[in-house]
mmCIF file of C-alpha atoms in Angstrom:
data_model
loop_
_atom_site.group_PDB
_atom_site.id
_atom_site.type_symbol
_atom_site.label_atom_id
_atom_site.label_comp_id
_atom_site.label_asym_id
_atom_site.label_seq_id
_atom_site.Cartn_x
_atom_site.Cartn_y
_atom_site.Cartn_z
ATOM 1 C CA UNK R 1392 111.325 98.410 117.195
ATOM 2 C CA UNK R 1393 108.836 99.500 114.627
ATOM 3 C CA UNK R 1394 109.051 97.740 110.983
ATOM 4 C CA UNK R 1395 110.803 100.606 109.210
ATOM 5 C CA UNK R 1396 113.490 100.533 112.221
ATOM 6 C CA UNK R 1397 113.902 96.565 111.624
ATOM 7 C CA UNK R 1398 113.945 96.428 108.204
ATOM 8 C CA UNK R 1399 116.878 99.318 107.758
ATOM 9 C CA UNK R 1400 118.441 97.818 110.192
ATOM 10 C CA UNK R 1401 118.388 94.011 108.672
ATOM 11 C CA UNK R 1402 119.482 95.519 105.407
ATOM 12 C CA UNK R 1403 122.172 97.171 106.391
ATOM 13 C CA UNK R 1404 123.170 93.724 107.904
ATOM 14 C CA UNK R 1405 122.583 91.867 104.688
ATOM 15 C CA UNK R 1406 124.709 94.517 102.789
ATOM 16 C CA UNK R 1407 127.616 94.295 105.457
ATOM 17 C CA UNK R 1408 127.692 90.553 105.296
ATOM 18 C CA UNK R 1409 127.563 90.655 101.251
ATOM 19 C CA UNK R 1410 130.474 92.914 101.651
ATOM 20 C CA UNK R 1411 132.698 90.819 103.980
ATOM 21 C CA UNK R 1412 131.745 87.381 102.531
ATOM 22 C CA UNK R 1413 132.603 89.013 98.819
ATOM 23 C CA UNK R 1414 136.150 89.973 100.181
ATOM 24 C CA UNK R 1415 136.916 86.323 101.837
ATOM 25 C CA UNK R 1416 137.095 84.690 97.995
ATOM 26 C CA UNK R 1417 136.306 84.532 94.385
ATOM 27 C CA UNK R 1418 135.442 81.696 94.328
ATOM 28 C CA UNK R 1419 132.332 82.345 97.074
ATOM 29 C CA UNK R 1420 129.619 83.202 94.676
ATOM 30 C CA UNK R 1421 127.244 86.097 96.750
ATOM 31 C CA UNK R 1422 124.030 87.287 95.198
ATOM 32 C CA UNK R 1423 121.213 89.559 96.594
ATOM 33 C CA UNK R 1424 117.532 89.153 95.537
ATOM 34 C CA UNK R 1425 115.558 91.011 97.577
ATOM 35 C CA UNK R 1426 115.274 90.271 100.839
ATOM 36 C CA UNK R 1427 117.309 87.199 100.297
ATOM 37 C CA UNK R 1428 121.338 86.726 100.347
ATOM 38 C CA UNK R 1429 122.735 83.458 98.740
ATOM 39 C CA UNK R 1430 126.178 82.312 99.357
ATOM 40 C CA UNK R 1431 127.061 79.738 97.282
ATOM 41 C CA UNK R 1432 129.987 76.877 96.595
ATOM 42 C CA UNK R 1433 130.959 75.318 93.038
ATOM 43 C CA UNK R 1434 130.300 72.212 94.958
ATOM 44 C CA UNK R 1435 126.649 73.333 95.489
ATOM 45 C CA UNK R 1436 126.318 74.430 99.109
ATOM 46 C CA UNK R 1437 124.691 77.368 99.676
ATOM 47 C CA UNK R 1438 123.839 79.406 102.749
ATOM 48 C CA UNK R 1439 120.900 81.476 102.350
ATOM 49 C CA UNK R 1440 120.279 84.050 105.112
ATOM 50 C CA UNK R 1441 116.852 86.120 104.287
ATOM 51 C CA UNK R 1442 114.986 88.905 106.249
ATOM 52 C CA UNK R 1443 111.429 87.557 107.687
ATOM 53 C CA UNK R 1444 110.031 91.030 108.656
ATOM 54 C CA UNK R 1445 106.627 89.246 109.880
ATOM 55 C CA UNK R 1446 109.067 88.029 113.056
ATOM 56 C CA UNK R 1447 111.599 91.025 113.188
ATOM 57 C CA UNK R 1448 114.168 88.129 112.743
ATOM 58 C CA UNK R 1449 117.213 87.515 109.925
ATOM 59 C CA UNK R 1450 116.627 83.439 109.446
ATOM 60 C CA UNK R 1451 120.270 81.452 108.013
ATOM 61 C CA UNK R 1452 119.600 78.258 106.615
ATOM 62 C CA UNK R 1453 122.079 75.609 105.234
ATOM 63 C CA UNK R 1454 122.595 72.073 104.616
ATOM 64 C CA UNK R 1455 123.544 72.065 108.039
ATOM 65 C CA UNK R 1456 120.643 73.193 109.348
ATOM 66 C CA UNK R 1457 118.838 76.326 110.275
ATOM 67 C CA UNK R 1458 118.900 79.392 112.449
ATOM 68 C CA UNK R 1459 116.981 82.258 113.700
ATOM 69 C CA UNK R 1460 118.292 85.930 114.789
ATOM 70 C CA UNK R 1461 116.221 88.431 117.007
ATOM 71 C CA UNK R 1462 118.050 91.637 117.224
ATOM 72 C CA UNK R 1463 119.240 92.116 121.043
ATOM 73 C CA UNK R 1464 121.625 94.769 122.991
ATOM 74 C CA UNK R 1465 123.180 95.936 119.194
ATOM 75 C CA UNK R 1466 123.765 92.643 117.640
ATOM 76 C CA UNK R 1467 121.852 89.452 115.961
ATOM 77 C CA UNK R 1468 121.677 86.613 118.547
ATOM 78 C CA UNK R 1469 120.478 83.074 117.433
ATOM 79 C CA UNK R 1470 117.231 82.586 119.436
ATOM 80 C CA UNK R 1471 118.593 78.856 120.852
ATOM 81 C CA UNK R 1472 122.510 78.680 120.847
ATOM 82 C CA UNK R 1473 122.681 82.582 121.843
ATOM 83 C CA UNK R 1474 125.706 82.586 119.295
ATOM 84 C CA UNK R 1475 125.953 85.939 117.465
ATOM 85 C CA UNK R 1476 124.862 86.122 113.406
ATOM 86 C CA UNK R 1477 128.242 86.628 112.200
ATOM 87 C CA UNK R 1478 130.174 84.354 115.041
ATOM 88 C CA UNK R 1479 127.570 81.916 112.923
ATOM 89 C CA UNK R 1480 128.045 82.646 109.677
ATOM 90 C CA UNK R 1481 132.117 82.228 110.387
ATOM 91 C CA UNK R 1482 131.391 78.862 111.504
ATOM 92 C CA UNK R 1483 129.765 77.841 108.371
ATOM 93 C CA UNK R 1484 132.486 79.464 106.005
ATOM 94 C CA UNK R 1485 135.757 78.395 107.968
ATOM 95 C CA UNK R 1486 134.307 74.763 107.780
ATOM 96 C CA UNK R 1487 133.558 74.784 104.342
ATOM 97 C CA UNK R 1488 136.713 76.819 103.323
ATOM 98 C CA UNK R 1489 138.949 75.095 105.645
ATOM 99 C CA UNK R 1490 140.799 78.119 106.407
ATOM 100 C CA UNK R 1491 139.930 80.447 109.430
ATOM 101 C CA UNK R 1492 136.983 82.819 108.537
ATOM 102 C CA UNK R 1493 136.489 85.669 111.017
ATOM 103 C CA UNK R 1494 133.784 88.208 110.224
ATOM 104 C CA UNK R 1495 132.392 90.691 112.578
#
């Protein structure tokens, strides 16, 4: 994939998951700098997921530790558990929310 490919590609993600996260609650704060997305809590948890072109990879980190996402067969895959980006990312929120989070 060339760079131009990946980084359309790894924006449109970011885009789609500001979208879906910003419909789940209003009381999720989502803001976009750059090549950075931060989710965060009133409590003070955040999830930041960022673009690291260098790697071709979307990186999520939280309190709860880290993950990294190479770009396989049409989706993000972590690059140790296998699990999907969003399958991820729905993790995180339905534990934090305590209500079922699905995002695709």
């Amino acid at each position: 994939m060339t760079e131009s490919e990946f980084l359309k590609l790894a924006e449109a993600t970011l885009q789609r998951i500001q979208t879906a996260v910003e419909a789940i609650s209003d009381d999720i704060d989502v803001d976009r700098a750059g090549n950075v997305l931060n989710v965060s809590f009133d409590d003070g948890f955040q999830i930041v997921i960022n673009i690291q072109a260098p790697m071709q990879q979307l990186w999520m980190a939280s309190r709860r530790g880290g993950q990294h996402f190479d770009y396989e067969a049409g989706d993000w895959v972590d690059t140790c558990s296998r699990q999907s980006l969003m399958k991820a990312l729905s993790v995180l929120l339905t534990q934090k929310l305590g209500q079922t989070v699905e995002l695709s």
